[in-house]
Short mmCIF file of C-alpha atoms and ligand atoms in Angstrom, two decimals:
data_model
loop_
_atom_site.label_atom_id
_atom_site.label_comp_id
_atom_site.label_asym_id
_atom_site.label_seq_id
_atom_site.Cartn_x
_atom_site.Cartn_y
_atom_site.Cartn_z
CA UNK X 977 -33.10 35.30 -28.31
CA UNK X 978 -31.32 36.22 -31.20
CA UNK X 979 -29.11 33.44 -32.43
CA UNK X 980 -25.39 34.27 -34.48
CA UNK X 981 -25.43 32.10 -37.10
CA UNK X 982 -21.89 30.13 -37.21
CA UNK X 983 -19.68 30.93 -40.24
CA UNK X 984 -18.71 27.43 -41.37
CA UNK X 985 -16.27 26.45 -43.57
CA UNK X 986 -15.36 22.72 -45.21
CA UNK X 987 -11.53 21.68 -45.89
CA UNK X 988 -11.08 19.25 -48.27
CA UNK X 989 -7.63 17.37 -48.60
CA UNK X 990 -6.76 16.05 -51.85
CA UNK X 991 -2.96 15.10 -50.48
CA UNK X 992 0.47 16.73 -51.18
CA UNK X 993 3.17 17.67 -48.60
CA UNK X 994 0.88 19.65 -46.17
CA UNK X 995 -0.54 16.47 -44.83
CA UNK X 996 2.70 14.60 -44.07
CA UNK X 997 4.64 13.91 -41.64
CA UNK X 998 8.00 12.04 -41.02
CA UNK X 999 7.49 8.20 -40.36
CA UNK X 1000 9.09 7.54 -36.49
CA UNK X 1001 10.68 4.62 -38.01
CA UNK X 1002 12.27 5.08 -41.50
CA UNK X 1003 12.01 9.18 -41.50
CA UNK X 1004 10.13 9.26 -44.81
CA UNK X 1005 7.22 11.57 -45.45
CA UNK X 1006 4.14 9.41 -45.27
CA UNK X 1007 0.64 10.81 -44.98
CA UNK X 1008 -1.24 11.32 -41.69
CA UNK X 1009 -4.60 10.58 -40.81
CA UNK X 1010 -6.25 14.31 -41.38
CA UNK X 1011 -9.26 13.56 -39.24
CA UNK X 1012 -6.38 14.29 -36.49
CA UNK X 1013 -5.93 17.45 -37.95
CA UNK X 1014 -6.15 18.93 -34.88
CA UNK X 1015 -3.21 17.11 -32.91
CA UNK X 1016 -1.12 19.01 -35.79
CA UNK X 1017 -2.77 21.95 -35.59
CA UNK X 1018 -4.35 22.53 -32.23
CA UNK X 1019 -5.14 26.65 -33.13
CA UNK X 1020 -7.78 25.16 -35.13
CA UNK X 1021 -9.35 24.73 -32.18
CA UNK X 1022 -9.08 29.15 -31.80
CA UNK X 1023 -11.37 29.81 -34.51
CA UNK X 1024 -15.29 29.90 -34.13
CA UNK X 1025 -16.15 28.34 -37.10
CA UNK X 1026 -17.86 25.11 -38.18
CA UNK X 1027 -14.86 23.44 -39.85
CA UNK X 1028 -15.96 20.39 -42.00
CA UNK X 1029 -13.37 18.03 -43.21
CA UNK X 1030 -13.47 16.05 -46.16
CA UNK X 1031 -10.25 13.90 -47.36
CA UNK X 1032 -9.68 12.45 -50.74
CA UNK X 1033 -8.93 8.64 -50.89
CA UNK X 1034 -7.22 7.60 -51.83
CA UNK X 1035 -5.03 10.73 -51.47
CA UNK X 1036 -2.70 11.88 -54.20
CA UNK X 1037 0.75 13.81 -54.84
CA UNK X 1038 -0.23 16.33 -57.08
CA UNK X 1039 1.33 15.37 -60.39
CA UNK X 1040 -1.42 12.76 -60.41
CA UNK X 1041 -3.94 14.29 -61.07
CA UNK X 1042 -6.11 14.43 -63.85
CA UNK X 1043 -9.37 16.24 -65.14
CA UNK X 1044 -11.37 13.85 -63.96
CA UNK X 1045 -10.05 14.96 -60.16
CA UNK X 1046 -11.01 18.16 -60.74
CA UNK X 1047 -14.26 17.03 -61.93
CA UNK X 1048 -14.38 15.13 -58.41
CA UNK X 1049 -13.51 18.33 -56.47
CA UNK X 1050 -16.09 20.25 -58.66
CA UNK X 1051 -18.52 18.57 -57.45
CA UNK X 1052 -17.16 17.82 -53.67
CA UNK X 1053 -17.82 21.70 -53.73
CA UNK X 1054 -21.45 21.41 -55.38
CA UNK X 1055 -22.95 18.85 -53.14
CA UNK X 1056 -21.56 20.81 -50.09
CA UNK X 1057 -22.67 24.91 -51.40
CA UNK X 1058 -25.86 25.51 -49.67
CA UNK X 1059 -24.14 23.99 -46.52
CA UNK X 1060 -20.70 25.90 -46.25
CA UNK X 1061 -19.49 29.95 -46.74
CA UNK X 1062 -16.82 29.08 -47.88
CA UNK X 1063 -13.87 26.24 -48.97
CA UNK X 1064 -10.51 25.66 -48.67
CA UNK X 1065 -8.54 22.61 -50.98
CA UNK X 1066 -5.59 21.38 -49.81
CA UNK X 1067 -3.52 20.20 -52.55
CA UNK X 1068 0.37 19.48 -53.59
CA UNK X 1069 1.61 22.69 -55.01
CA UNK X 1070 3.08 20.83 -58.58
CA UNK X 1071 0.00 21.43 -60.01
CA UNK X 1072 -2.22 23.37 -58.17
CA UNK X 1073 -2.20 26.46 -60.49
CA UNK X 1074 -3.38 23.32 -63.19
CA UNK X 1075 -6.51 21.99 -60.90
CA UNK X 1076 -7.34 25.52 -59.44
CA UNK X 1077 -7.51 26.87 -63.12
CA UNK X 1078 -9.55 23.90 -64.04
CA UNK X 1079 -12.15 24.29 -61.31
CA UNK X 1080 -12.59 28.28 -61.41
CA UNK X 1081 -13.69 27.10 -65.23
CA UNK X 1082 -15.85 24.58 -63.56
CA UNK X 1083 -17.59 26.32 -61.29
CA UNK X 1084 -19.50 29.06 -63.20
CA UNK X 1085 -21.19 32.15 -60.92
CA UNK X 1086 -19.34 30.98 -57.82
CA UNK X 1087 -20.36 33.53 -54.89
CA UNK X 1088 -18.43 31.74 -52.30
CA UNK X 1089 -14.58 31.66 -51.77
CA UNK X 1090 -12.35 28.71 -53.18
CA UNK X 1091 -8.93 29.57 -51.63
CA UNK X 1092 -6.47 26.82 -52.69
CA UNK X 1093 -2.91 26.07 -50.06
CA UNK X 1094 -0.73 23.58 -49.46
CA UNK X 1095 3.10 24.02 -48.26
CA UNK X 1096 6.20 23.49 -49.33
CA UNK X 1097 7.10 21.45 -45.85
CA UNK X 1098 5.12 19.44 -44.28
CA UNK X 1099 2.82 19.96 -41.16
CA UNK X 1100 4.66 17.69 -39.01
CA UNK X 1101 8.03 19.79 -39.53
CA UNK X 1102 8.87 22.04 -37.12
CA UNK X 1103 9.32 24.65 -40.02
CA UNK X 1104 6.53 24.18 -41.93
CA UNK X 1105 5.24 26.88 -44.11
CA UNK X 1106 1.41 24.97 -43.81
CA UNK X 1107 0.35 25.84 -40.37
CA UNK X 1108 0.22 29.87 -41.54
CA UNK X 1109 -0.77 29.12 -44.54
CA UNK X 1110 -4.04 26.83 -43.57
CA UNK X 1111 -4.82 29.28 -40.99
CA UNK X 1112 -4.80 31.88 -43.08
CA UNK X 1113 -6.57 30.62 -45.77
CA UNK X 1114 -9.59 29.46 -43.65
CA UNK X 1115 -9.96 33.12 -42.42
CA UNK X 1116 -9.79 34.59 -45.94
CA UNK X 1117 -12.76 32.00 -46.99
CA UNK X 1118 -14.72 32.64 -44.01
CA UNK X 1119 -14.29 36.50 -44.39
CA UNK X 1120 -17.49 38.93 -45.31
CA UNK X 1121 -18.29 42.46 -45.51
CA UNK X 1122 -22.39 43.01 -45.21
CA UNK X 1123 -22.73 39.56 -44.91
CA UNK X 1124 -21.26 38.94 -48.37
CA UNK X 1125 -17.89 36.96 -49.17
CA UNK X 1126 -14.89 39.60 -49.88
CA UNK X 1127 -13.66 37.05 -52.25
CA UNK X 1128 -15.97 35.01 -53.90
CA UNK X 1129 -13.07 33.61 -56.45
CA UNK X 1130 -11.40 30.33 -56.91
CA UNK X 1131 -7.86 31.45 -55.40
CA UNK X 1132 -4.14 30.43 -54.51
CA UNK X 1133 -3.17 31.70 -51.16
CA UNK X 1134 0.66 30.99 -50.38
CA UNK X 1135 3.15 32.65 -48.59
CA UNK X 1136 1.67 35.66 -47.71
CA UNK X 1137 0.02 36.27 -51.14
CA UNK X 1138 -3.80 35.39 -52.58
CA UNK X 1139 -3.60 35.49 -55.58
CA UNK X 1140 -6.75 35.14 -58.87
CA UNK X 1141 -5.84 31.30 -59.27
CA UNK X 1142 -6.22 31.30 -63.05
CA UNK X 1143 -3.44 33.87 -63.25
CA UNK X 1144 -0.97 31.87 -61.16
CA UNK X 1145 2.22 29.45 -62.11
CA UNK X 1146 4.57 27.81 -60.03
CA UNK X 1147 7.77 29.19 -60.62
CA UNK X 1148 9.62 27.92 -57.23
CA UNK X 1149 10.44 24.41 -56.07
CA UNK X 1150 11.98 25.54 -53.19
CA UNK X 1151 10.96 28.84 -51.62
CA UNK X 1152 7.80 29.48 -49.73
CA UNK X 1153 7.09 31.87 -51.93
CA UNK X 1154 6.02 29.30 -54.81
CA UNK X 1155 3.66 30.96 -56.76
CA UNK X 1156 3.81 33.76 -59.17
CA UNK X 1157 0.29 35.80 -60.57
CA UNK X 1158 2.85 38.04 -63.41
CA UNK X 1159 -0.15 39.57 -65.27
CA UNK X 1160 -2.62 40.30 -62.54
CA UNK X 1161 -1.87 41.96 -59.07
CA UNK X 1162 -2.49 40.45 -55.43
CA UNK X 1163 -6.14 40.03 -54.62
CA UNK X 1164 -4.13 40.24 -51.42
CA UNK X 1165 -1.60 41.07 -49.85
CA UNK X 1166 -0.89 39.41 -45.53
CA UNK X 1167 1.34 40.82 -42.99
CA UNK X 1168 -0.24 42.13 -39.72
CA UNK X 1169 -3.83 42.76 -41.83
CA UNK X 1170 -4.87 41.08 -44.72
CA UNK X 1171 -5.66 43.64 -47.64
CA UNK X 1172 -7.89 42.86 -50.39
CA UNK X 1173 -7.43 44.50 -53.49
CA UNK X 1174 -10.97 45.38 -53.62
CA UNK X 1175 -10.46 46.69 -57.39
CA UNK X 1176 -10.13 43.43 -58.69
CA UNK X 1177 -12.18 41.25 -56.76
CA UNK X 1178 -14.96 39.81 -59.01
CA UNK X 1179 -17.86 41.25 -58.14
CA UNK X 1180 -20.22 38.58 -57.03
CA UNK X 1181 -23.32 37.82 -59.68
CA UNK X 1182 -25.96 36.19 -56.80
CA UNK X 1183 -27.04 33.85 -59.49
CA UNK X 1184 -27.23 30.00 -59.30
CA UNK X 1185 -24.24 27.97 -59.14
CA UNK X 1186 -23.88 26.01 -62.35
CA UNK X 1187 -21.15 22.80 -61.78
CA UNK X 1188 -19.58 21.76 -65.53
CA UNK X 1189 -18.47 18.17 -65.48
CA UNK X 1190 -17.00 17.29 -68.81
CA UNK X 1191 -13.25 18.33 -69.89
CA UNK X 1192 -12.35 17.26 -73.44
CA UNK X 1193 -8.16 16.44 -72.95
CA UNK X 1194 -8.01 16.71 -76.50
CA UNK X 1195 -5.38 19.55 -76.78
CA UNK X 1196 -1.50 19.36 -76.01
CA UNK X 1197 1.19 22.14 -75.36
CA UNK X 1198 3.96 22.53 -78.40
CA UNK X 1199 7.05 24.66 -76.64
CA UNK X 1200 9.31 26.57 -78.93
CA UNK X 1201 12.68 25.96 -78.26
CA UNK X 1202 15.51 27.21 -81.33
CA UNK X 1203 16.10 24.48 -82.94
CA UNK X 1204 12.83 22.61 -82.73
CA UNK X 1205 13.03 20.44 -86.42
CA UNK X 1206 10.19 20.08 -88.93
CA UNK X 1207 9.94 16.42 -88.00
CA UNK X 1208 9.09 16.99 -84.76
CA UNK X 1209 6.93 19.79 -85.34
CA UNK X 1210 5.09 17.86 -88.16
CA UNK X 1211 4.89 14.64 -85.42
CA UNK X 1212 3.05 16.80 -83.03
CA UNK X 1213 0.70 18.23 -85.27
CA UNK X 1214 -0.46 14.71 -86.38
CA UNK X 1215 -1.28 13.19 -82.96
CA UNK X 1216 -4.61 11.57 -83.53
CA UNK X 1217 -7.65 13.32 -82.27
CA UNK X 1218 -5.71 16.89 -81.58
CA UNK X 1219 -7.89 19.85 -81.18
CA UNK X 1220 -6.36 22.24 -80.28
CA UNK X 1221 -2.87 23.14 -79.33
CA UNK X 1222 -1.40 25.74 -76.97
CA UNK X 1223 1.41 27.37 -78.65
CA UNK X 1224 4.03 28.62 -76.08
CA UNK X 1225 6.19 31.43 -78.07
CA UNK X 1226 8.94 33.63 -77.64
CA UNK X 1227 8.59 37.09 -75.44
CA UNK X 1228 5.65 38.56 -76.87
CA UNK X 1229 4.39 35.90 -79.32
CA UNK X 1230 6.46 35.33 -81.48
CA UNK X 1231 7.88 32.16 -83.48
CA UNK X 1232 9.90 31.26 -86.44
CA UNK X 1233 9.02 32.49 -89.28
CA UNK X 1234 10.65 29.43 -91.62
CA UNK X 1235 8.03 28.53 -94.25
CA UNK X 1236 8.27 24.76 -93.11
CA UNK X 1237 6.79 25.67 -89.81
CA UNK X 1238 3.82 28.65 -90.97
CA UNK X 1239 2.84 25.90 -93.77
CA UNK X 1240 2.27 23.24 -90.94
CA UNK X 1241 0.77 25.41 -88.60
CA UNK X 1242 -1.93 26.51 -91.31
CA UNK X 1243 -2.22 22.84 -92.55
CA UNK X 1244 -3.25 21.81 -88.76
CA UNK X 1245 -5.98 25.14 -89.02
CA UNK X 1246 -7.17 24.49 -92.14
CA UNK X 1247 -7.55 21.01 -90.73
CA UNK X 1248 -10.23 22.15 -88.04
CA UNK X 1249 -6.81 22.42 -84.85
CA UNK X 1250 -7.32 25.32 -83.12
CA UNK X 1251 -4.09 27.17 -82.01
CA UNK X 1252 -3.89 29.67 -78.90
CA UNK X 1253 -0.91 31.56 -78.77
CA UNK X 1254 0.72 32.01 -74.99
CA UNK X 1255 4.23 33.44 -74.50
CA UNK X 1256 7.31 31.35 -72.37
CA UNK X 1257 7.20 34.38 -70.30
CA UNK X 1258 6.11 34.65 -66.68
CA UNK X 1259 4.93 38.55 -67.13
CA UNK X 1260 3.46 40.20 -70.45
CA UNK X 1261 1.64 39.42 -73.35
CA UNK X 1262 1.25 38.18 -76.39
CA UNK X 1263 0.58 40.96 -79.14
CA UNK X 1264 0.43 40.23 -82.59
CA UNK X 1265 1.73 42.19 -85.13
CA UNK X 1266 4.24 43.51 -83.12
CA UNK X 1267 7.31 42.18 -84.58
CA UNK X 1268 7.53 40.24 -88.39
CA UNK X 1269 7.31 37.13 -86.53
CA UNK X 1270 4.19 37.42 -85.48
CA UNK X 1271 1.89 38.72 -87.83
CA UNK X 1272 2.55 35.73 -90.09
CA UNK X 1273 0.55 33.81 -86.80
CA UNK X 1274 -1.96 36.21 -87.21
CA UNK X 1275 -2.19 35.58 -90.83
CA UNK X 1276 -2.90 31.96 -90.48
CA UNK X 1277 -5.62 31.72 -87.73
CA UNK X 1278 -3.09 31.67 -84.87
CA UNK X 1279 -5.91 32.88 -81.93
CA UNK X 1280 -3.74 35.34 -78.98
CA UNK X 1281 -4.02 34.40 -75.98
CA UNK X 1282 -2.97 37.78 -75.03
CA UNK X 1283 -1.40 37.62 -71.22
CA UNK X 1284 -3.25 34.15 -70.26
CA UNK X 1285 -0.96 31.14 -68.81
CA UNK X 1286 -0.60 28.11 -69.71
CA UNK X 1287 -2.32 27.04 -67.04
CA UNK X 1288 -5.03 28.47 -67.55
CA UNK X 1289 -5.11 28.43 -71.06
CA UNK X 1290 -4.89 24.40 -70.51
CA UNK X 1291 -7.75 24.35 -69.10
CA UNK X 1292 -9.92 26.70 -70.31
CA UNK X 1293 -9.65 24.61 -73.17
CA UNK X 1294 -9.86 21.53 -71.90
CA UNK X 1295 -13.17 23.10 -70.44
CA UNK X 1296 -14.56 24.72 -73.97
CA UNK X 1297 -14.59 21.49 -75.50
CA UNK X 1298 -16.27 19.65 -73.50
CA UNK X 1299 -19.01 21.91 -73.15
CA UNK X 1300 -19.19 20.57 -76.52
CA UNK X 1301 -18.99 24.29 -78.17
CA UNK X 1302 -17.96 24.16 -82.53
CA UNK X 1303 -14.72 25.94 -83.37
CA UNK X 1304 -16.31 29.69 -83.89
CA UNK X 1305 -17.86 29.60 -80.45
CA UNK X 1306 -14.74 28.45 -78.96
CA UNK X 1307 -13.17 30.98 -80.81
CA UNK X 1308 -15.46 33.62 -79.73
CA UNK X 1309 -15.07 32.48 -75.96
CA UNK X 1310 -10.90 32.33 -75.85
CA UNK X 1311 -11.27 36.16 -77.02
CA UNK X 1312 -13.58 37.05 -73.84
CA UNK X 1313 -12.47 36.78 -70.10
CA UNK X 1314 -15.05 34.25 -68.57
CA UNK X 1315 -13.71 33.88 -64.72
CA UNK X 1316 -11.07 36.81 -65.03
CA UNK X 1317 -8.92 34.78 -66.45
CA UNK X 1318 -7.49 37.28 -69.50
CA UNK X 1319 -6.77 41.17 -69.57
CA UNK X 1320 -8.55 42.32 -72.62
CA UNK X 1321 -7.84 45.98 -72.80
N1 LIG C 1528 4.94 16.67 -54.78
C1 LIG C 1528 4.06 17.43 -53.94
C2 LIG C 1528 2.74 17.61 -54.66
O1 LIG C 1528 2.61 18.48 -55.48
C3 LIG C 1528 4.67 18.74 -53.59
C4 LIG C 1528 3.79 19.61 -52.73
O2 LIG C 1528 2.87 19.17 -52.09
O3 LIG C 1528 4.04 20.82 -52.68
O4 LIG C 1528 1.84 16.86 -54.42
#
């Protein structure tokens, strides 16, 4: 007899809203116990998949985590590859475009999907936004064509939307539409059918899966803001140990052009800090030389970081240095796309 071979996929709950519910007693969101997933969400029960479940503990609201979590996750997902098709993280939407950045750097020639959801109420509200969006996101990660993953990505999937997770910010605290991808389009789009974008999938490599573990925190975000005073600017630059710093500019990269502030900029360079420029802006691009204000970056060393987030181009970093790369090669690296994380064109 020929046997159908299950399609099985693992959840893994790091904490955030989606797995709360309101305490009988005092009404506050507390945790539940997710090996009763099912008592929440009995159309689990519909699919025919091998669901695994694996829950952080303890379990954390988003804005605690650290690299060293997504490190943990990283390798949840290792030890568990050869075992699963596919994964799905639940985590607190604060800073999931932060940790699902970090781990599409971590995991490098990932074949199998990594679709990130959580909710913006929780499962055990009658309104809750998680029941669709778990649901969904377990049949997008257990989804093939010729027995191949449609998406083998590390990706978002909220409200309706999947989107390239190292192209997403949050840019909603309230709507269930939290997430925006400005530079790159849906890698799909749910209403009745779910269609993929099949353009700009990445194209699965069938090599190895290589886990990185190390992420060097050394680098910190400076935000323009008018106003922003030599002092502080001059503070910043001088935090001990500073690698590299994320500079978030105006519209399409550009920044004062006040002597005081090019002069400690290029100090910091000369000094062996790398700088990546990344605009405020939620959609477009950084391009030097198009305005006064920004060739002067160029000038200096100022690297573009073209139409990347901050997000991602947090992590990214974070990620280059501990691989343990010198300066060029970082250099080098922040001018290619390495999980589709950049436009380069
Ligand atoms: N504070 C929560 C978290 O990010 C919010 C959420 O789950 O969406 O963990």
């Amino acid at each position: 007899m020929h046997m159908i071979e299950e399609t099985s996929i693992l959840i893994i709950y790091t904490g955030g809203t989606i797995g709360m519910i309101a305490d009988n007693k005092t009404g506050a969101l507390v945790p539940f116990n997710f090996e009763n997933i099912d008592n929440h969400i009995p159309e689990l029960g519909m699919f025919h998949y091998n669901l695994g479940f694996h829950c952080f503990e303890p379990i954390l609201d988003s804005s605690n985590m650290n690299p060293a979590v997504w490190v943990e996750l990283a390798q949840i997902i290792e030890k568990n590859y050869e075992i699963y098709d596919g994964f799905v993280v639940l985590h607190g939407s604060d800073t999931m475009a932060y940790t699902a950045s970090a781990v599409s750097f971590l995991l490098e020639n990932l074949n199998k999907p990594v679709i990130f959801t959580g909710s913006q109420l929780p499962l055990g509200v009658l309104r809750t936004d998680g029941r669709e969006n778990l649901i969904t996101a377990i049949e997008i990660a257990a989804d093939k064509e010729d027995d191949t993953p449609i998406v083998p990505e590390v990706c978002i999937y909220f409200e309706n939307r999947l989107m390239r997770a190292n192209r997403t910010t949050k840019y909603n605290a309230e709507n269930f539409n939290a997430f925006v991808s400005g530079n790159l389009p849906l890698i799909a789009d749910v209403g009745i059918y779910i269609k993929y974008n099949k353009n700009i999938i990445l194209k699965p490599n069938f090599k190895k899966l290589k886990v990185h573990k190390k992420m060097d925190t050394s680098v910190a975000v400076l935000k323009l803001f008018p106003g922003i005073s030599e002092n502080f600017v001059q503070s910043f630059l001088s935090i001990s140990g500073l690698k590299a710093v994320i500079l978030e500019s105006f519209g399409t990269g550009n920044a004062p052009s006040e002597s005081w502030f090019l002069n400690s900029l290029k100090n910091a360079i000369n000094n062996g800090v790398i700088v990546l420029n990344v605009t405020q802006c939620m959609t477009g691009s950084v391009e030097h030389g198009k305005y006064e204000t920004s060739i002067k970056l160029d000038e200096i060393g100022v690297i573009s970081g073209r139409d990347i987030t901050t997000e991602a181009a947090l992590t990214k970093l974070m990620y280059l240095m501990g691989e343990g790369y010198d300066n060029h090669n970082i250099i080098q690296l922040l001018n290619q796309s390495l999980r589709g994380e950049v436009t380069l064109s």
